[in-house]
XYZ file of N, CA and C in Angstrom:
348
model
N 67.694 127.463 101.457
C 68.771 127.634 100.725
C 69.531 126.312 100.330
N 69.553 125.451 101.369
C 70.157 124.060 101.066
C 69.231 123.334 100.016
N 67.924 123.439 100.141
C 67.055 122.818 99.234
C 67.274 123.253 97.843
N 67.480 124.590 97.687
C 67.609 125.126 96.369
C 68.932 124.697 95.735
N 70.130 124.552 96.498
C 71.291 124.141 96.067
C 71.304 122.686 95.691
N 70.583 121.902 96.440
C 70.385 120.466 96.066
C 69.638 120.375 94.814
N 68.557 121.156 94.671
C 67.682 121.077 93.511
C 68.564 121.523 92.301
N 69.356 122.601 92.392
C 70.314 122.926 91.339
C 71.194 121.848 90.899
N 71.615 121.127 91.988
C 72.637 120.051 91.721
C 71.944 118.883 91.005
N 70.679 118.576 91.504
C 70.063 117.513 90.914
C 69.354 117.811 89.432
N 69.125 119.092 89.231
C 68.507 119.430 87.921
C 69.671 120.218 87.114
N 70.250 119.733 86.238
C 71.234 120.312 85.368
C 70.620 120.606 84.018
N 70.933 121.710 83.309
C 70.368 121.864 82.115
C 71.400 121.314 81.095
N 70.840 120.491 80.190
C 71.607 119.941 79.157
C 72.044 120.965 78.099
N 72.781 120.610 77.099
C 73.356 121.522 76.112
C 72.199 122.102 75.255
N 71.023 121.319 75.268
C 69.826 121.760 74.539
C 68.863 122.595 75.286
N 69.158 122.863 76.529
C 68.467 123.706 77.530
C 67.363 123.026 78.275
N 67.172 121.804 78.074
C 66.231 121.144 78.861
C 66.789 120.697 80.202
N 65.949 120.554 81.311
C 66.418 120.092 82.577
C 66.655 118.592 82.622
N 67.808 118.247 83.032
C 68.060 116.812 83.135
C 68.230 116.393 84.670
N 67.394 115.504 85.045
C 67.415 115.028 86.498
C 68.743 114.125 86.688
N 69.181 114.224 87.994
C 70.473 113.467 88.216
C 70.288 112.059 87.860
N 69.132 111.404 88.032
C 69.008 109.973 87.684
C 69.238 109.736 86.158
N 69.027 110.696 85.329
C 69.259 110.501 83.917
C 70.684 110.667 83.546
N 71.546 111.356 84.343
C 72.896 111.527 84.111
C 73.768 110.460 84.672
N 73.236 109.566 85.436
C 74.142 108.484 86.090
C 74.632 107.610 85.042
N 75.862 107.274 85.166
C 76.403 106.345 84.234
C 76.735 104.949 84.759
N 76.359 104.780 86.115
C 76.578 103.459 86.706
C 75.142 103.058 87.326
N 74.996 101.765 87.260
C 73.778 101.143 87.806
C 73.976 101.262 89.371
N 72.879 101.532 89.993
C 72.814 101.553 91.481
C 71.856 100.450 92.041
N 72.422 99.804 93.150
C 71.610 98.747 93.758
C 71.159 99.202 95.095
N 69.704 99.152 95.145
C 69.199 99.557 96.504
C 69.623 98.564 97.571
N 69.957 98.990 98.726
C 70.458 98.137 99.768
C 70.109 98.874 101.106
N 70.139 98.101 102.197
C 70.094 98.670 103.577
C 71.182 97.962 104.302
N 72.385 98.610 104.378
C 73.511 98.129 104.998
C 73.958 98.973 106.187
N 74.120 98.247 107.304
C 74.682 99.072 108.350
C 76.193 99.265 108.118
N 76.573 100.521 108.284
C 77.941 100.887 107.914
C 78.576 101.817 109.003
N 79.899 102.112 108.877
C 80.509 103.132 109.604
C 81.251 103.997 108.629
N 81.279 105.432 108.932
C 81.991 106.304 108.139
C 83.090 106.878 109.063
N 84.398 106.714 108.710
C 85.468 107.312 109.549
C 85.945 108.496 108.822
N 86.056 109.608 109.592
C 86.553 110.877 109.227
C 87.709 111.222 110.145
N 88.944 111.275 109.724
C 89.933 111.573 110.678
C 90.053 110.442 111.687
N 89.951 110.889 112.931
C 90.042 109.839 114.057
C 88.624 109.493 114.616
N 87.609 110.163 113.998
C 86.086 109.881 114.478
C 85.451 108.869 113.609
N 84.617 108.032 114.299
C 83.813 107.122 113.527
C 82.386 107.289 113.885
N 81.550 107.242 112.832
C 80.087 107.456 113.002
C 79.289 106.328 112.335
N 78.226 105.893 112.998
C 77.410 104.880 112.338
C 76.603 105.559 111.148
N 76.249 104.837 110.183
C 75.397 105.311 109.051
C 74.833 104.118 108.330
N 73.852 104.337 107.471
C 73.187 103.219 106.719
C 73.512 103.491 105.208
N 73.906 102.536 104.455
C 74.020 102.761 102.990
C 72.692 102.433 102.404
N 72.103 103.333 101.590
C 70.824 103.058 100.932
C 70.898 102.466 99.462
N 71.915 102.984 98.903
C 72.188 102.403 97.513
C 73.656 102.521 97.320
N 74.055 101.659 96.347
C 75.498 101.524 96.179
C 75.791 101.279 94.543
N 76.858 101.742 94.056
C 77.293 101.490 92.616
C 78.799 101.198 92.655
N 79.408 100.921 91.648
C 80.847 100.693 91.482
C 81.476 101.956 91.800
N 80.849 103.200 91.750
C 81.432 104.463 91.830
C 81.232 105.112 93.180
N 80.282 104.724 93.973
C 80.002 105.371 95.210
C 78.714 104.895 95.842
N 78.154 105.660 96.825
C 77.106 105.152 97.660
C 76.341 106.373 98.254
N 75.046 106.158 98.400
C 74.076 107.149 99.151
C 73.864 106.691 100.518
N 74.074 107.546 101.439
C 74.069 107.046 102.911
C 73.011 107.929 103.711
N 72.497 107.380 104.710
C 71.748 108.213 105.795
C 72.778 108.319 106.818
N 72.984 109.707 107.066
C 73.869 110.166 108.021
C 73.457 111.429 108.586
N 73.411 111.509 109.953
C 72.758 112.678 110.479
C 73.639 113.932 110.757
N 74.911 113.802 110.589
C 75.835 114.908 110.775
C 76.247 115.482 109.516
N 76.338 116.865 109.437
C 76.724 117.419 108.166
C 78.282 117.286 107.857
N 78.568 116.790 106.623
C 79.990 116.838 106.250
C 79.996 117.671 104.910
N 81.001 118.446 104.712
C 81.000 119.291 103.565
C 81.510 118.493 102.396
N 80.960 118.781 101.219
C 81.545 118.206 100.031
C 83.025 118.269 99.945
N 83.757 117.231 99.483
C 85.252 117.331 99.477
C 85.768 116.665 100.725
N 85.064 116.392 101.813
C 85.536 115.807 102.954
C 86.012 114.354 102.671
N 87.271 114.024 102.997
C 87.761 112.643 102.768
C 87.312 111.784 103.987
N 86.939 110.512 103.562
C 86.449 109.595 104.700
C 86.764 108.216 104.242
N 86.482 107.193 105.130
C 86.742 105.846 104.814
C 85.362 105.231 105.179
N 84.738 104.549 104.305
C 83.474 103.974 104.410
C 83.707 102.436 104.656
N 83.136 101.965 105.855
C 83.225 100.517 106.174
C 81.920 99.940 106.076
N 81.671 99.142 104.992
C 80.248 98.694 104.837
C 80.164 97.254 105.358
N 79.171 96.990 106.263
C 78.845 95.689 106.816
C 80.075 94.972 107.437
N 81.002 95.769 107.978
C 82.264 95.140 108.636
C 82.919 94.250 107.498
N 82.631 94.543 106.182
C 83.155 93.675 105.266
C 84.115 94.278 104.220
N 83.692 95.510 103.795
C 84.487 96.202 102.887
C 84.789 97.598 103.388
N 86.003 97.986 103.177
C 86.463 99.313 103.613
C 87.007 100.058 102.432
N 86.339 101.248 102.094
C 86.651 101.976 100.882
C 86.892 103.493 101.197
N 88.060 103.991 100.705
C 88.280 105.382 100.870
C 87.236 106.077 99.949
N 86.717 107.199 100.423
C 85.686 107.828 99.685
C 85.760 109.423 99.969
N 85.070 110.204 99.013
C 85.042 111.532 99.120
C 83.651 112.011 99.157
N 83.231 112.890 100.055
C 81.813 113.330 100.087
C 81.582 114.169 98.838
N 80.511 114.014 98.096
C 80.273 114.788 97.002
C 78.995 115.661 97.010
N 78.025 115.281 98.022
C 76.866 116.094 98.300
C 76.489 115.655 99.702
N 75.693 116.563 100.287
C 75.100 116.278 101.702
C 73.808 117.219 101.645
N 72.674 116.530 102.133
C 71.366 117.217 102.255
C 70.673 116.664 103.437
N 70.476 117.414 104.537
C 69.830 117.075 105.664
C 70.494 115.811 106.168
N 69.734 114.620 106.141
C 70.299 113.393 106.801
C 70.724 112.447 105.740
N 70.967 112.900 104.395
C 71.389 112.061 103.266
C 72.797 112.572 102.731
N 73.527 111.723 102.356
C 74.885 112.240 101.819
C 75.304 111.174 100.697
N 75.925 111.818 99.678
C 76.547 110.858 98.649
C 78.049 111.014 98.633
N 78.648 109.763 98.537
C 80.107 109.726 98.564
C 80.552 109.014 97.209
N 81.737 109.296 96.722
C 82.293 108.855 95.637
C 83.548 108.035 96.167
N 83.585 106.714 95.741
C 84.647 105.832 96.080
C 86.014 106.430 95.425
N 87.062 106.410 96.240
C 88.383 106.882 95.610
C 89.056 105.734 94.871
N 88.617 104.459 95.088
C 89.207 103.370 94.259
C 88.679 103.368 92.951
N 89.348 102.879 91.855
C 88.741 102.719 90.583
C 87.719 101.641 90.492
N 86.903 101.619 89.451
C 85.735 100.622 89.468
C 86.348 99.233 89.476
N 87.430 98.956 88.830
C 87.786 97.479 88.773
C 88.221 97.075 90.155
N 88.795 97.858 90.990
C 89.177 97.412 92.248
C 87.848 97.220 93.117
N 86.911 98.096 93.016
C 85.616 97.906 93.731
C 84.898 96.780 93.310
N 84.977 96.448 92.059
C 84.278 95.319 91.466
C 84.891 94.033 92.111
N 86.220 93.948 92.174
C 86.832 92.766 92.859
C 86.427 92.629 94.327
N 86.389 93.818 94.947
C 86.090 93.723 96.404
C 84.568 93.272 96.662
N 83.680 93.805 95.817
C 82.357 93.406 95.961
C 81.959 92.058 95.548
N 82.824 91.379 94.771
C 82.639 90.027 94.251
C 81.400 89.737 93.452
N 80.542 88.782 93.896
C 79.316 88.512 93.084
C 78.249 89.627 93.056
N 78.346 90.503 94.109
C 77.359 91.657 94.082
C 77.646 92.580 92.963
N 78.929 92.669 92.581
C 79.288 93.580 91.466
C 78.474 93.267 90.138
N 78.085 92.081 89.920
C 77.382 91.676 88.721
C 76.055 92.427 88.597
N 75.561 92.874 89.754
C 74.203 93.661 89.839
C 74.461 95.176 89.661
N 75.729 95.537 89.670
C 76.103 96.939 89.669
C 76.475 97.495 88.223
């Protein structure tokens, strides 16, 4: 069931009826990374790894299930702290959308933002 929902999420039909993979719908460049991070949910903190990042969000390896819509704070490399919202979760992977606008994330990431 989870696999089917994830597949449905990843494969959306365009207005012409063809299936469009999620990678084709992305509007932001993603940078592959391996960053040790922490995700804070309420008063709880959990270790995670960021696998890719964009100005709009990140994909994480995270072993506990969090429902889409969960509000969190992602602390990347003890350097950047970003409020985020869970948008999808599948087994040990999760996608979050940053709650800051892109211009603020760009300033936070500094030179890295040139690759995003």
